Each structure stands twice: as C-alpha cells, then as structure tokens.
Coordinates of C-alpha atoms and ligand atoms in Angstrom, one line a residue:
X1353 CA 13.6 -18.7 -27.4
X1354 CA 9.7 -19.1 -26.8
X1355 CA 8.9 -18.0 -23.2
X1356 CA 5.9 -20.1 -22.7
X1357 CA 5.5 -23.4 -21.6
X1358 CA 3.2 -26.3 -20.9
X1359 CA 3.1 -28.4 -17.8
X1360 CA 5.4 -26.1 -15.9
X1361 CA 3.6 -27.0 -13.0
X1362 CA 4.5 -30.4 -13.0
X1363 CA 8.6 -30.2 -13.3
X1364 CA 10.4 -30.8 -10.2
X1365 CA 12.4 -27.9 -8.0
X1366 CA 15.2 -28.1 -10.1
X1367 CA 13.6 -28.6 -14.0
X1368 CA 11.7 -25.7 -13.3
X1369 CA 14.7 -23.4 -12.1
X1370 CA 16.7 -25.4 -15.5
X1371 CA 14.0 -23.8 -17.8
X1372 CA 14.4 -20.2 -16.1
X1373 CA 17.8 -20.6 -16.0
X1374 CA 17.7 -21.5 -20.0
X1375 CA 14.8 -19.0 -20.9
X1376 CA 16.0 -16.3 -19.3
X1377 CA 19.4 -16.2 -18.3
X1378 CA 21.4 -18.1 -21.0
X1379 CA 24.1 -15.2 -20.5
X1380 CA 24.1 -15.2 -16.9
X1381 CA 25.9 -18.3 -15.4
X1382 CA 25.0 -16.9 -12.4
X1383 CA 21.5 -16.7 -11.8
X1384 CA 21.3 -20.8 -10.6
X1385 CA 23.3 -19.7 -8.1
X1386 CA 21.8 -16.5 -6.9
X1387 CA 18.1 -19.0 -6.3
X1388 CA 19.7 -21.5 -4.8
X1389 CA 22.5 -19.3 -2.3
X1390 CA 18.5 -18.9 -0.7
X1391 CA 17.4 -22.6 0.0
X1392 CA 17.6 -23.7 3.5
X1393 CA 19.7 -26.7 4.5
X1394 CA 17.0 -28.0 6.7
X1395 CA 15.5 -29.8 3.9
X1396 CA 12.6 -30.5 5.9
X1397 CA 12.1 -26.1 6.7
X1398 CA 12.7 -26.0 2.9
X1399 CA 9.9 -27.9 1.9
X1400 CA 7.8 -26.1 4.6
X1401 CA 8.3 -23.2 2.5
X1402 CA 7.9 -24.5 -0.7
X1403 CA 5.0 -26.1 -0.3
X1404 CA 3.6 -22.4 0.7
X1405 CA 2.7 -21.7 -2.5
X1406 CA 3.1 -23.4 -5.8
X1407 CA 6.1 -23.1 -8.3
X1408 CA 8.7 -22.2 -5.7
X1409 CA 12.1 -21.9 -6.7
X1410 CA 13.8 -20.4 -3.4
X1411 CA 12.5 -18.1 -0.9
X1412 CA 12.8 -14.2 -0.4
X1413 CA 14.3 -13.2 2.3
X1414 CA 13.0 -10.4 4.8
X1415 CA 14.3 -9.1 7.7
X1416 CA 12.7 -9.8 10.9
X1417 CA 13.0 -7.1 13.4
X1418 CA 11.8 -6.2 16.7
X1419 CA 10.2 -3.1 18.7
X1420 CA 10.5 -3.1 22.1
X1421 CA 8.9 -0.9 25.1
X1422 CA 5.5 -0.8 24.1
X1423 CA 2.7 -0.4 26.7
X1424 CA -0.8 -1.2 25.8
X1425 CA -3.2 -1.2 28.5
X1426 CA -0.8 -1.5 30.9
X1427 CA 1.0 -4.6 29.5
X1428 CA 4.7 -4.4 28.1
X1429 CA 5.0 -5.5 24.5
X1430 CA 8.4 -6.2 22.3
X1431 CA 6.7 -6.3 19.0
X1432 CA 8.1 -8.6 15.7
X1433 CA 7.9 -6.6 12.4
X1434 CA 8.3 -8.2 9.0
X1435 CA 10.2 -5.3 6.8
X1436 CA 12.2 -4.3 4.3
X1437 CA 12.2 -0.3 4.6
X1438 CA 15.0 0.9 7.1
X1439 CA 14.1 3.1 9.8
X1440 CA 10.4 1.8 10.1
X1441 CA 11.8 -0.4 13.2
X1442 CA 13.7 2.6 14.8
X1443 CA 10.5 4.8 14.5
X1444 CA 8.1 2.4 16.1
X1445 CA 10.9 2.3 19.0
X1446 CA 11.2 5.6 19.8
X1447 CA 7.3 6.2 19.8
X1448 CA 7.3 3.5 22.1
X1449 CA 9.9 4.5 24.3
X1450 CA 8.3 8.2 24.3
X1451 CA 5.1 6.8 25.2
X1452 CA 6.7 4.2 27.7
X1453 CA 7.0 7.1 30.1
X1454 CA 3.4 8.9 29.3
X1455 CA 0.7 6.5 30.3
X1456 CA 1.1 3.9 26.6
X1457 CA -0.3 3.1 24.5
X1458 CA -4.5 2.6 25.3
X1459 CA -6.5 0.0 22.9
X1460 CA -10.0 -1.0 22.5
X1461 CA -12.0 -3.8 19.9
X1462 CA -15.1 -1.9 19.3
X1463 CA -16.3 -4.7 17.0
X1464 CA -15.5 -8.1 15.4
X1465 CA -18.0 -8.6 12.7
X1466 CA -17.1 -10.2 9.4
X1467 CA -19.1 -10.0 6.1
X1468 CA -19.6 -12.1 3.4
X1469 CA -22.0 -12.0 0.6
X1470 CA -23.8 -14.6 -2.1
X1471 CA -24.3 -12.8 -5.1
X1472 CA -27.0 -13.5 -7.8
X1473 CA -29.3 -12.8 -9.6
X1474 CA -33.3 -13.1 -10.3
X1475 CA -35.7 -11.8 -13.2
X1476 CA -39.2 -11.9 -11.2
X1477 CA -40.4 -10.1 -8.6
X1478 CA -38.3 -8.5 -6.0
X1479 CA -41.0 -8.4 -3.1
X1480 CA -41.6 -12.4 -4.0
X1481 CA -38.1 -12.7 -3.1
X1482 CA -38.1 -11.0 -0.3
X1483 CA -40.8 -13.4 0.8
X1484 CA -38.8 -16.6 -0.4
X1485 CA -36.1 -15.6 1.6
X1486 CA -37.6 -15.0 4.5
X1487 CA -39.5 -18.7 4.5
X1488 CA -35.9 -20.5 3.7
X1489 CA -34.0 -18.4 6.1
X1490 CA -33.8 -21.0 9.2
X1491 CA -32.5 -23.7 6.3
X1492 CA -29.7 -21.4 5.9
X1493 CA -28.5 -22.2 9.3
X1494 CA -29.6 -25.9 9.7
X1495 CA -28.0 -26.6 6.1
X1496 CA -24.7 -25.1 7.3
X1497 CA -24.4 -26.5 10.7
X1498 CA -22.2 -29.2 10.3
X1499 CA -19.6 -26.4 9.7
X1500 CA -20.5 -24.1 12.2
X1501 CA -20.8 -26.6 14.7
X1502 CA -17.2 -26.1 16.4
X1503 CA -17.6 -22.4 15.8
X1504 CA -20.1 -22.2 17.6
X1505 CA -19.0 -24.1 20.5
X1506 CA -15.8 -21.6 20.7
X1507 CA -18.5 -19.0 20.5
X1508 CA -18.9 -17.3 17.5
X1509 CA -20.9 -18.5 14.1
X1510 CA -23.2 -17.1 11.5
X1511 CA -24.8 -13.7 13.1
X1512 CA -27.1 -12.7 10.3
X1513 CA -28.2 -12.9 7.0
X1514 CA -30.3 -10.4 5.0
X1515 CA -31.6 -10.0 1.6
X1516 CA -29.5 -6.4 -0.4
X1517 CA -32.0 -5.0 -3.2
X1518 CA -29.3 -4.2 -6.1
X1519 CA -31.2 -4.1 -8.6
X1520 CA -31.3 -0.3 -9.1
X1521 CA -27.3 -0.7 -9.7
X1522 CA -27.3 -3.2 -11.9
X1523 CA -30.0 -5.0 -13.4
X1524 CA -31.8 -8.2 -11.2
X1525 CA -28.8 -8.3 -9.1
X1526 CA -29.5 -9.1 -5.7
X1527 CA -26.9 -10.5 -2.6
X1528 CA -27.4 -12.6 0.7
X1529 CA -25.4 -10.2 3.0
X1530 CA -24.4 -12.2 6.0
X1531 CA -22.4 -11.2 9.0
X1532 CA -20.1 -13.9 11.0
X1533 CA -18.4 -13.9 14.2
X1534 CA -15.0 -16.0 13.8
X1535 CA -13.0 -15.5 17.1
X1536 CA -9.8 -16.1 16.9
X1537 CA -9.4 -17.3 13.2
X1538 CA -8.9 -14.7 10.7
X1539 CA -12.2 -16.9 9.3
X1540 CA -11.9 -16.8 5.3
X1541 CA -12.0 -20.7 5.0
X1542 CA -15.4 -20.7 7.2
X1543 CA -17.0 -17.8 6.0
X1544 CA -16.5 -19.1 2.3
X1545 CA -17.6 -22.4 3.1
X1546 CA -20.5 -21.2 4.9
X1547 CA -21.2 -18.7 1.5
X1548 CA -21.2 -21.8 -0.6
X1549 CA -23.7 -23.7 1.3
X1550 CA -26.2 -20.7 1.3
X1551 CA -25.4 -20.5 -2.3
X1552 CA -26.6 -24.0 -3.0
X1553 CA -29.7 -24.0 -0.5
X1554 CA -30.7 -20.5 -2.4
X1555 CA -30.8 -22.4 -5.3
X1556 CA -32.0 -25.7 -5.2
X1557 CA -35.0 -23.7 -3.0
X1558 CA -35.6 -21.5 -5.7
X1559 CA -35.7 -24.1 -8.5
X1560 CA -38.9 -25.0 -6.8
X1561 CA -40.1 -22.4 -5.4
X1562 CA -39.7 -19.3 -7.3
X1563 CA -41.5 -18.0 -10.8
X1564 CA -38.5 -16.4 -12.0
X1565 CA -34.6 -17.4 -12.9
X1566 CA -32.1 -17.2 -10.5
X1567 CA -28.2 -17.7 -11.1
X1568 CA -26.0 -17.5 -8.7
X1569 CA -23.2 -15.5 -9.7
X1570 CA -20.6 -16.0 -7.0
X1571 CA -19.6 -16.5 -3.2
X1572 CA -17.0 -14.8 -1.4
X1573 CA -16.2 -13.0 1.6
X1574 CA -15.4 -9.5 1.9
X1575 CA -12.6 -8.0 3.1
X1576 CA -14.7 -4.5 3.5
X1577 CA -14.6 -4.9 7.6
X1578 CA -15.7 -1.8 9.0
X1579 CA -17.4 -3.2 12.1
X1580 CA -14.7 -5.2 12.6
X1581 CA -13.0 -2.5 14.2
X1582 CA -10.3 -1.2 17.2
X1583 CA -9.0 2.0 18.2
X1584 CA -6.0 2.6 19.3
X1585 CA -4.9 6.1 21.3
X1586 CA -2.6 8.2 22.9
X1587 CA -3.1 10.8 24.8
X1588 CA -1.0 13.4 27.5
X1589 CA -0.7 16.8 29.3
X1590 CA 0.6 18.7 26.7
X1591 CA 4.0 19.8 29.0
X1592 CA 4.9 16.0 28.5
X1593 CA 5.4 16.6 24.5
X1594 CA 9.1 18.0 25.1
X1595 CA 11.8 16.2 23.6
X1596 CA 12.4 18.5 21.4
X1597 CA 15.4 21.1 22.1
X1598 CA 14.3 23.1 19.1
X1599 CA 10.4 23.3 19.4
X1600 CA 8.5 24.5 22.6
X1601 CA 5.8 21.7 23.6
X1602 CA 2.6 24.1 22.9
X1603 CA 4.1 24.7 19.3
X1604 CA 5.0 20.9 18.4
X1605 CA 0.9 19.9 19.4
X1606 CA -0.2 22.6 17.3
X1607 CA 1.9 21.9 14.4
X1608 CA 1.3 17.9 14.7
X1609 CA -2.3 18.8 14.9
X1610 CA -2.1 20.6 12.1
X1611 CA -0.2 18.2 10.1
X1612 CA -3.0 15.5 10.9
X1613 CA -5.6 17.9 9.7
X1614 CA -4.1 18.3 6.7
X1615 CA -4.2 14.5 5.6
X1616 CA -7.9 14.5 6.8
X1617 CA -9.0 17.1 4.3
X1618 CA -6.0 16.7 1.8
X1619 CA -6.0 13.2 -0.5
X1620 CA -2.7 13.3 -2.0
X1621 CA -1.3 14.2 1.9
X1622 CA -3.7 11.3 3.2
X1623 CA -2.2 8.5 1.1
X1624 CA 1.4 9.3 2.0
X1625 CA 0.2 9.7 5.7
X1626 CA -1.4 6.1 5.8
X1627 CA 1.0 4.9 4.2
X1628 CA 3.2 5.9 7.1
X1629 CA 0.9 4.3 9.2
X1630 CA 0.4 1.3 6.9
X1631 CA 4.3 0.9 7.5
X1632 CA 3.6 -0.4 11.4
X1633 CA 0.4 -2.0 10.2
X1634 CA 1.7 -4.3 7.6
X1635 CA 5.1 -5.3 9.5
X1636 CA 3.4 -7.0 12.2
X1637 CA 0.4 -8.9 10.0
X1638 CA 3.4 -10.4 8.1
X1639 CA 5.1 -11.4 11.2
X1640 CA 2.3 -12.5 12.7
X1641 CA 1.4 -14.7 9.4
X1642 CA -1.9 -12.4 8.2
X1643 CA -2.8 -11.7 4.8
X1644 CA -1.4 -8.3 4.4
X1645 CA -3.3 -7.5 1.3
X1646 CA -7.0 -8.3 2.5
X1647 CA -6.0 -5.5 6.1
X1648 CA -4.5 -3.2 3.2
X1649 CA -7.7 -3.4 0.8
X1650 CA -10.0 -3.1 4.0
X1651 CA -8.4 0.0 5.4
X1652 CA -8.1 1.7 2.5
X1653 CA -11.9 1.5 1.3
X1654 CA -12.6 2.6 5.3
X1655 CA -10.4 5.3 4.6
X1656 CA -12.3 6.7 1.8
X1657 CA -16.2 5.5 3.7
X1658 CA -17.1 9.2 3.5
X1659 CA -16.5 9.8 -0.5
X1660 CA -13.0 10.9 0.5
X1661 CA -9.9 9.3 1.0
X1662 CA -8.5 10.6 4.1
X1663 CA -6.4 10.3 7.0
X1664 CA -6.8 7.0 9.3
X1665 CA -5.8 8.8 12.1
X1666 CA -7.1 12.4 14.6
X1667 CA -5.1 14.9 17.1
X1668 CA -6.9 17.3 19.0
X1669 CA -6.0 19.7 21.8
X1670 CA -8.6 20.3 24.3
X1671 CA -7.4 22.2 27.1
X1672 CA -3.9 21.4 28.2
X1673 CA -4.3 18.0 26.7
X1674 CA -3.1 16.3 23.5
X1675 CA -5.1 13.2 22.5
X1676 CA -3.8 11.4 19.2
X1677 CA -5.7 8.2 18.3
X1678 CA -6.6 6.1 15.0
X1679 CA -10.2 3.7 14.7
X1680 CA -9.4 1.1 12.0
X1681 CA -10.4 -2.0 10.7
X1682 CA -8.9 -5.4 11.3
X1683 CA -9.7 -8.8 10.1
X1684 CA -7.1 -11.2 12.0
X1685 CA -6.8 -14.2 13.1
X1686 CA -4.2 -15.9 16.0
X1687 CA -5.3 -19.4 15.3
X1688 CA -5.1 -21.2 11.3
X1689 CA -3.3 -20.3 7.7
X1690 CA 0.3 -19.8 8.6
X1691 CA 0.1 -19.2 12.5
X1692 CA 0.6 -22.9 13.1
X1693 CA 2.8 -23.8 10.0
X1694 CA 5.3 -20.7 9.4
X1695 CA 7.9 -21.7 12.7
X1696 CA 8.8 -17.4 12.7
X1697 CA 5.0 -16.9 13.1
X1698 CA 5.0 -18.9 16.0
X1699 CA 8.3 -17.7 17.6
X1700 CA 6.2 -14.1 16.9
X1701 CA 3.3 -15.0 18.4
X1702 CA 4.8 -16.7 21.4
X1703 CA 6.5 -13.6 21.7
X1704 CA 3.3 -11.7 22.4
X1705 CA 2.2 -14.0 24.5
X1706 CA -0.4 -15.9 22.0
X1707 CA -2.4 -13.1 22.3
X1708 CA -6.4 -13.5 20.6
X1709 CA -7.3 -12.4 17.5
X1710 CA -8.6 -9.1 19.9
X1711 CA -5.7 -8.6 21.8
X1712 CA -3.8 -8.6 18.1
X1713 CA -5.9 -6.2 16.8
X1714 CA -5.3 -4.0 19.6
X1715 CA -1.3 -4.6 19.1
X1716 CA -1.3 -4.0 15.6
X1717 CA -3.5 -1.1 15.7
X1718 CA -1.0 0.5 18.5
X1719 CA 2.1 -0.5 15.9
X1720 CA 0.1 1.9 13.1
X1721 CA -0.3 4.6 15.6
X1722 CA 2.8 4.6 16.4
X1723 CA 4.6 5.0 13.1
X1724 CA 2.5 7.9 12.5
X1725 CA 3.3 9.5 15.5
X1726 CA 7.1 9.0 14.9
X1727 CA 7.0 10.1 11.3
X1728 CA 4.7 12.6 11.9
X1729 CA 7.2 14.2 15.0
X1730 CA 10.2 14.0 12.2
X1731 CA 8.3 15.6 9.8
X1732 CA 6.8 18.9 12.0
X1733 CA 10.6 18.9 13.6
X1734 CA 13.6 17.8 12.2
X1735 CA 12.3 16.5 8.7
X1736 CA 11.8 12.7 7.9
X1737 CA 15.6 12.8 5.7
X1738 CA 17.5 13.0 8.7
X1739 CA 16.1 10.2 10.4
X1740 CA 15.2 8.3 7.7
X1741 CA 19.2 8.4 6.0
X1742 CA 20.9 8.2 9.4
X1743 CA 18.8 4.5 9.2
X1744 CA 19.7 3.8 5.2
X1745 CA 23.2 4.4 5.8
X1746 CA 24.1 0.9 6.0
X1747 CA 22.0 0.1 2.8
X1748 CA 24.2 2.9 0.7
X1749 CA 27.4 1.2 2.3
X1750 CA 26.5 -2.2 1.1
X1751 CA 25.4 -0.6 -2.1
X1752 CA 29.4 0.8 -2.4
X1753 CA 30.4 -2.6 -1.6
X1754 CA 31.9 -1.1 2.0
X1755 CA 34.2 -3.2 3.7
X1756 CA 33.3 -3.7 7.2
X1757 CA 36.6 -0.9 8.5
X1758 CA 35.0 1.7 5.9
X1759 CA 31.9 1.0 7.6
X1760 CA 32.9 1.7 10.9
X1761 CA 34.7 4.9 9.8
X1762 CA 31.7 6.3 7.7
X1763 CA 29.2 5.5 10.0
X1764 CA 31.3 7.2 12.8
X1765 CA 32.1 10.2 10.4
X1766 CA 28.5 10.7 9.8
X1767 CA 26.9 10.5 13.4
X1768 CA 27.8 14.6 13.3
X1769 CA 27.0 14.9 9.4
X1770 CA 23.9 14.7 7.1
X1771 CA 23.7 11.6 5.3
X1772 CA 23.0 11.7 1.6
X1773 CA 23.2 9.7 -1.0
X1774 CA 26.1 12.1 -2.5
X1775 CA 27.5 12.8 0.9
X1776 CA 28.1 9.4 1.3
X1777 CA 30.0 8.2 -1.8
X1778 CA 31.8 11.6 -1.8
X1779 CA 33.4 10.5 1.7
X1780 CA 34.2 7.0 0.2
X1781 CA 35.7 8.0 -2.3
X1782 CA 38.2 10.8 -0.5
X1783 CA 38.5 7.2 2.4
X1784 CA 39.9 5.0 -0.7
X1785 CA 41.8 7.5 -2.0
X1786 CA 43.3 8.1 1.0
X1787 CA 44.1 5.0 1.3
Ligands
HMG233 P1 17.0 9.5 16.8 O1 16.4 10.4 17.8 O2 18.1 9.9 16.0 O3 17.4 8.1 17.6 O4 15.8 8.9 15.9 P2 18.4 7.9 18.8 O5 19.7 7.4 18.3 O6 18.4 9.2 19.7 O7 17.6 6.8 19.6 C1 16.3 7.0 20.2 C2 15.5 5.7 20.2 O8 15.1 5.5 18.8 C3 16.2 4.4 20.5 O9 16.2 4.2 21.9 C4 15.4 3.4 19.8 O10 14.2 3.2 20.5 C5 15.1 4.1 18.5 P3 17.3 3.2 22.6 O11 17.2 1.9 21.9 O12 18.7 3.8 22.3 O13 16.9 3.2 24.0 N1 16.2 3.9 17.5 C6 16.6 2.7 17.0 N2 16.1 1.5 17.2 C7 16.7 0.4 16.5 N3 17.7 0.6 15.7 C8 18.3 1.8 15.5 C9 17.7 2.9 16.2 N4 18.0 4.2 16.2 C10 17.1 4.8 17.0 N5 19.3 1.9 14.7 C11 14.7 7.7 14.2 C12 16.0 8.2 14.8 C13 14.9 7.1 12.8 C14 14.1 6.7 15.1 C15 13.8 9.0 14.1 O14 14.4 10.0 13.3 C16 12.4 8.7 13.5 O15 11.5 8.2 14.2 N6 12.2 9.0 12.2 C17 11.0 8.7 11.5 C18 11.3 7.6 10.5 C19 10.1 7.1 9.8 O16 9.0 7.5 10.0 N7 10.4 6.1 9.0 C20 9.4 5.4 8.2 C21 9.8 5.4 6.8 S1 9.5 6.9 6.0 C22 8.0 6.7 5.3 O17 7.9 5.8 4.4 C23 6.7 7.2 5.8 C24 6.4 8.7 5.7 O18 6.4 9.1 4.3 C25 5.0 8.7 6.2 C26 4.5 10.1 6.3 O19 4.8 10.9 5.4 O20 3.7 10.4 7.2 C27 7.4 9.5 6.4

C-alpha cells in the first residue's frame, strides 16, 4: 500500500479518515470507531474545532482541571489547568492552600516588551547603512501606521527600532531589531505585520538609495522575551514552614534551599526542576488558549541567558525568613487567537475574572511557582513517588480494566499502603481471585 498521497487536503472529514482507515488500519475494524467515539454532537462546536487547524479528523481530548485557594496580591484565584499528568492539579492545590494561610502568593510585571527582527543582508558599507537607516527611520513608522493605528489608541505600538551589526557572525548579515508594546494581545499577528512592512520600506529605500545589495532574508517575531518579564514570590517566617510531622521547620528551609541551589548550578538537576515548574506554567497557557510552545522556547533560552542552563527559580534564608520566588518571561495575550473562539478558553478566562495580559502573567507565573514549591517539598520530605502514585492510582486501575467496586476497594486498601505499579496489580489480582 503506498502511504502518500496527493490532494489530501482537499477530501472531506470522512474521505480523509476512509484513506487512514485503508492505509493504515486495514486489520483494525476498529480504528473508524476510536476517531469518531471523539466528535462532538454539537455539529456546530465540532466544526469550531475542526476548523482549528487543517486536516482534522477528531479531537484529543484533555482534562480540564481546576486549582483553587490561590492568593495573589491579595485576590483569591481558582485557577483552570489544561493537563494530562496526574497529580500536577493536586500539587498546585496544596501549595495554594499552604500559602493561603501565609500572606499568598505576591506578583509583579517588571516589563512587557516584545521583539521582533527584519533580517537581511547588505554587501557595502556598514557605517553607510547605519546612515541610511537612520534617514528612513521616521518612514518606518508613518509606512506602518495604518496598522498600529488601533494599537496605539489602546496604548501600546512600535517602541523602537535599531540597526544589529551581524556581520562579524556571519557574513553582511545585518537585522532591524524592533521592540513593541502589544497590551493585552499576545501580539504575533501585529508584530509580524508590522516586520513585513519595514521589510518592504527597507527595501524599496534601499533600491534607490544604497551602493550595495541588499536582500531581505526574512521577518519574524521572536519569542526570546526577556524584558517581557514578571516575578512571582513567596515568602514567610520560617516557624510558618511546619507541616511536616517528620522534618523540623529550620531543617525543611535549609534542605529546600539547598535543593534550589542545586538546579541553579547543576544542568541535568535544572531541566528536571523547570520542568516541574513548566508543569503549572503550561497547564494554564493551554487553558487560557496561549501558544504553549512560543512561553516554552522563551523560558528555556532565559533559562540558559548566562551560558548555563539553570534553575528558573531562588530560595534564600535571611534571618528568620524564607523567601522563595521565580522572575520569568511571558508573552501572553487575554484578547485574540483562541481567547474569543475556543468556548473552554472563555469559560477559563471568565473564571479569572478577564484578567489583562499583566494580571495573566502574574497568575501564571504564581501557577509555576507553585508546582515547584509543591514538588520541591515532596522531594526534600516524603519523596515525589508517594504523592505522585497515590495521584496515578486511578490511571493503573483503568489500565487493569478495574471495575468501579474494585476501584473503591483498592483505592481504600491503598490510602494506608504504597502505591506501585506492582503493588497495585498484586492486590488485583489476590481481589479477583478472591472473588
Ligand atoms: P497529600 O498531603 O497526600 O494530600 O498530598 P492530602 O490528601 O492531605 O490533601 C491536601 C491538599 O492537597 C488538598 O486539600 C488539595 O488541595 C490537594 P483539600 O482539597 O483536601 O482541602 N489535593 C488534591 N487536590 C485535588 N485532587 C486530589 C488531591 N489530593 C490532594 N486528589 C499531593 C498529595 C499529590 C498533593 C502531594 O504529595 C504533592 O504535592 N506532591 C507533589 C506532586 C508533583 O509535584 N507532581 C508533579 C508531577 S511530578 C513531575 O513531573 C515534576 C518533578 O519531576 C519536578 C521536579 O523534579 O522538581 C517532580
């Protein structure tokens, strides 16, 4: 069977799940089934969702959970995450509820600048470019200002644009490094359009105007945002820190201090670590419908700004006070892509109370911080297995094909047991037998 095809793109729904169906799955009578148990009755939410992307053939379910008892600045938050991994919703939960009682959660933008570059390159002279640009700088912004125009009015717009010398890199390559203010839209679509304008007034100017060739390579945005930043913080007397039967208060801030110090010096610790905090991070930017991949890319590349990849977030004692806290960057946006189309993004949103693009920053931020705090208590204390099983239970359950009275017995049997993956199918099996 030859598993290409031409003008895919162009069957209907159900011709393109007929040529999976017979390309892939001539054995399995099943598989039409399994996509189409998925579409939505609503036929109208269906094609919401299809029309998402291109070449749907159902949609992927994931759970949509919520974390209550958060207090940022003094405001109570229940907070939607988008996730697949048990025990991530717990975790943020309990931090919350710890920190409930402590002060919350504290959260501050420190800056919302965007960046976006025109990249290109020219064969003459780089201080006669430096010139050029600096005589067709104003036409930058008159040439764009039929799209900045309602930007603008809501406040924000093109802040700057500079000339980037390159050429030592990489041979005649220069940029047009601009920085944008977009509010409360996450801002690709503008910043793009605005790229593309620049690009063209750079060169038709140039054509005219300049002794040497330039070519405009390409336009794009950056999702490198590190002054488009917020911290987020906790902070208490260190007497507060003790929930935990087993550890005095004075020894848990010393080990979690420790532990944090270890992912800031320690790479293959760091990653694990903000991935921990990535957990929080990336369950909210879904449910809030942000591009998860362009906060990801961004807070990685910050997490390595010093030529090593390290830990997002700090402890520190000082005196008899433990301070925790995390500065990252965040490119979000409360208003455009799927915040008025996806009708969960809303219901999340409206949830928050339509917070800005700030006030999600700060949330989001806080969601991060959070995680790491919980994980980072299970793994100085207890260790994450405990918690992190007692969670997955129900997923090795449903995995055994539990009925819903095994369920009840197993999960009751293992409230006072460890849960393993072993432990678990062990006491199945003695149940059924039993039986
Ligand atoms: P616990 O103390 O056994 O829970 O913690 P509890 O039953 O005593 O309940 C205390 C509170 O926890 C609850 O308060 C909830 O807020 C929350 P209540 O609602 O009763 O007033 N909670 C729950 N919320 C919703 N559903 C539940 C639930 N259970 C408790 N079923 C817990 C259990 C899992 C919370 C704790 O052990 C924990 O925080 N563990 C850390 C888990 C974690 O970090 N998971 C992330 C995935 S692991 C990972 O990928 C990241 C990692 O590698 C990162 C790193 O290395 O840094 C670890």
């Amino acid at each position: 069977m030859q598993n290409t095809v031409s003008g895919f793109s162009k069957l209907s729904k159900s011709e393109k799940i007929d040529w999976i169906v017979a390309t892939y799955f001539s054995k399995n009578n099943n598989a039409r089934t399994v996509l189409e148990q998925y579409w939505n009755s609503n036929s109208k939410l269906q094609q919401l969702h299809d029309e998402f992307i291109e070449n749907t053939i159902t949609n992927f379910y994931l759970p949509f959970g919520v974390a209550p008892n958060f207090l940022i600045n003094g405001k109570s938050y229940t907070i939607p995450m988008t996730i697949e991994e048990s025990s991530v919703v717990a975790a943020a939960s309990k931090a919350a509820k710890f920190w409930y009682s402590r002060g919350g959660f504290k959260a501050e933008v420190i800056s919302t600048k965007k960046i976006g570059q025109v990249h290109f390159t020219y064969d003459g002279s780089s201080t006669e470019l430096n010139t050029f640009i600096n005589t067709i700088h104003s036409k930058f912004f008159s040439e764009t200002a039929s799209i900045t125009r309602s930007m603008e009015k809501r406040g924000g717009g093109i802040l700057d644009i500079k000339l980037n010398d390159k050429s030592d890199d990489l041979d005649n390559y220069f940029q047009l490094h601009a920085t944008f203010e977009t509010m409360d839209a996450m801002g690709a679509n503008f910043i793009n359009s605005c790229l593309e304008q620049f690009a063209k007034t750079l060169k038709r100017e140039a054509s005219t105007n300049l002794k040497g060739n330039l070519e405009i390579i390409m336009s794009i945005l950056s999702n490198y945002v590190p002054e488009c930043l917020v911290r987020a913080e906790v902070s208490c007397n260190i007497s507060e820190l003790n929930e935990n039967r087993n550890l005095q208060p004075e020894a848990f801030a010393e080990k979690f201090v420790q532990a944090v110090k270890i992912a800031e010096i320690e790479p293959y610790r760091a990653v694990t670590h903000n991935k921990g905090i990535m957990n929080g991070i990336d369950a909210v930017i879904l449910a809030t419908g942000n591009d998860f991949r362009a906060v990801e890319a961004g807070v990685h590349a910050f997490a390595s700004r010093n030529g090593r990849y390290s830990s997002l977030t700090h402890a520190e004692i000082k005196g008899d006070r433990f301070r925790f806290w995390m500065d990252i960057p965040l490119a979000l946006g409360t208003v455009g892509g799927l915040t008025s189309l996806h009708p969960l993004v809303k219901l999340a949103l409206e949830m928050l109370g339509r917070p800005s693009a700030r006030e999600l920053m700060q949330i989001v931020a806080v969601a991060g911080l959070a995680q790491n705090f919980a994980a980072l208590r299970s793994l100085t204390t207890t260790g994450i297995q405990e918690g992190h099983m007692k969670m997955h239970l129900m997923n090795i359950l449903n995995q055994f094909e539990a009925t819903p009275e095994e369920k009840d017995k197993l999960v009751a049997y293992f409230k006072t047991n460890t849960v393993t993956h072993s432990a678990v199918s062990e006491t199945l099996n003695r149940l059924r037998q039993s039986n």
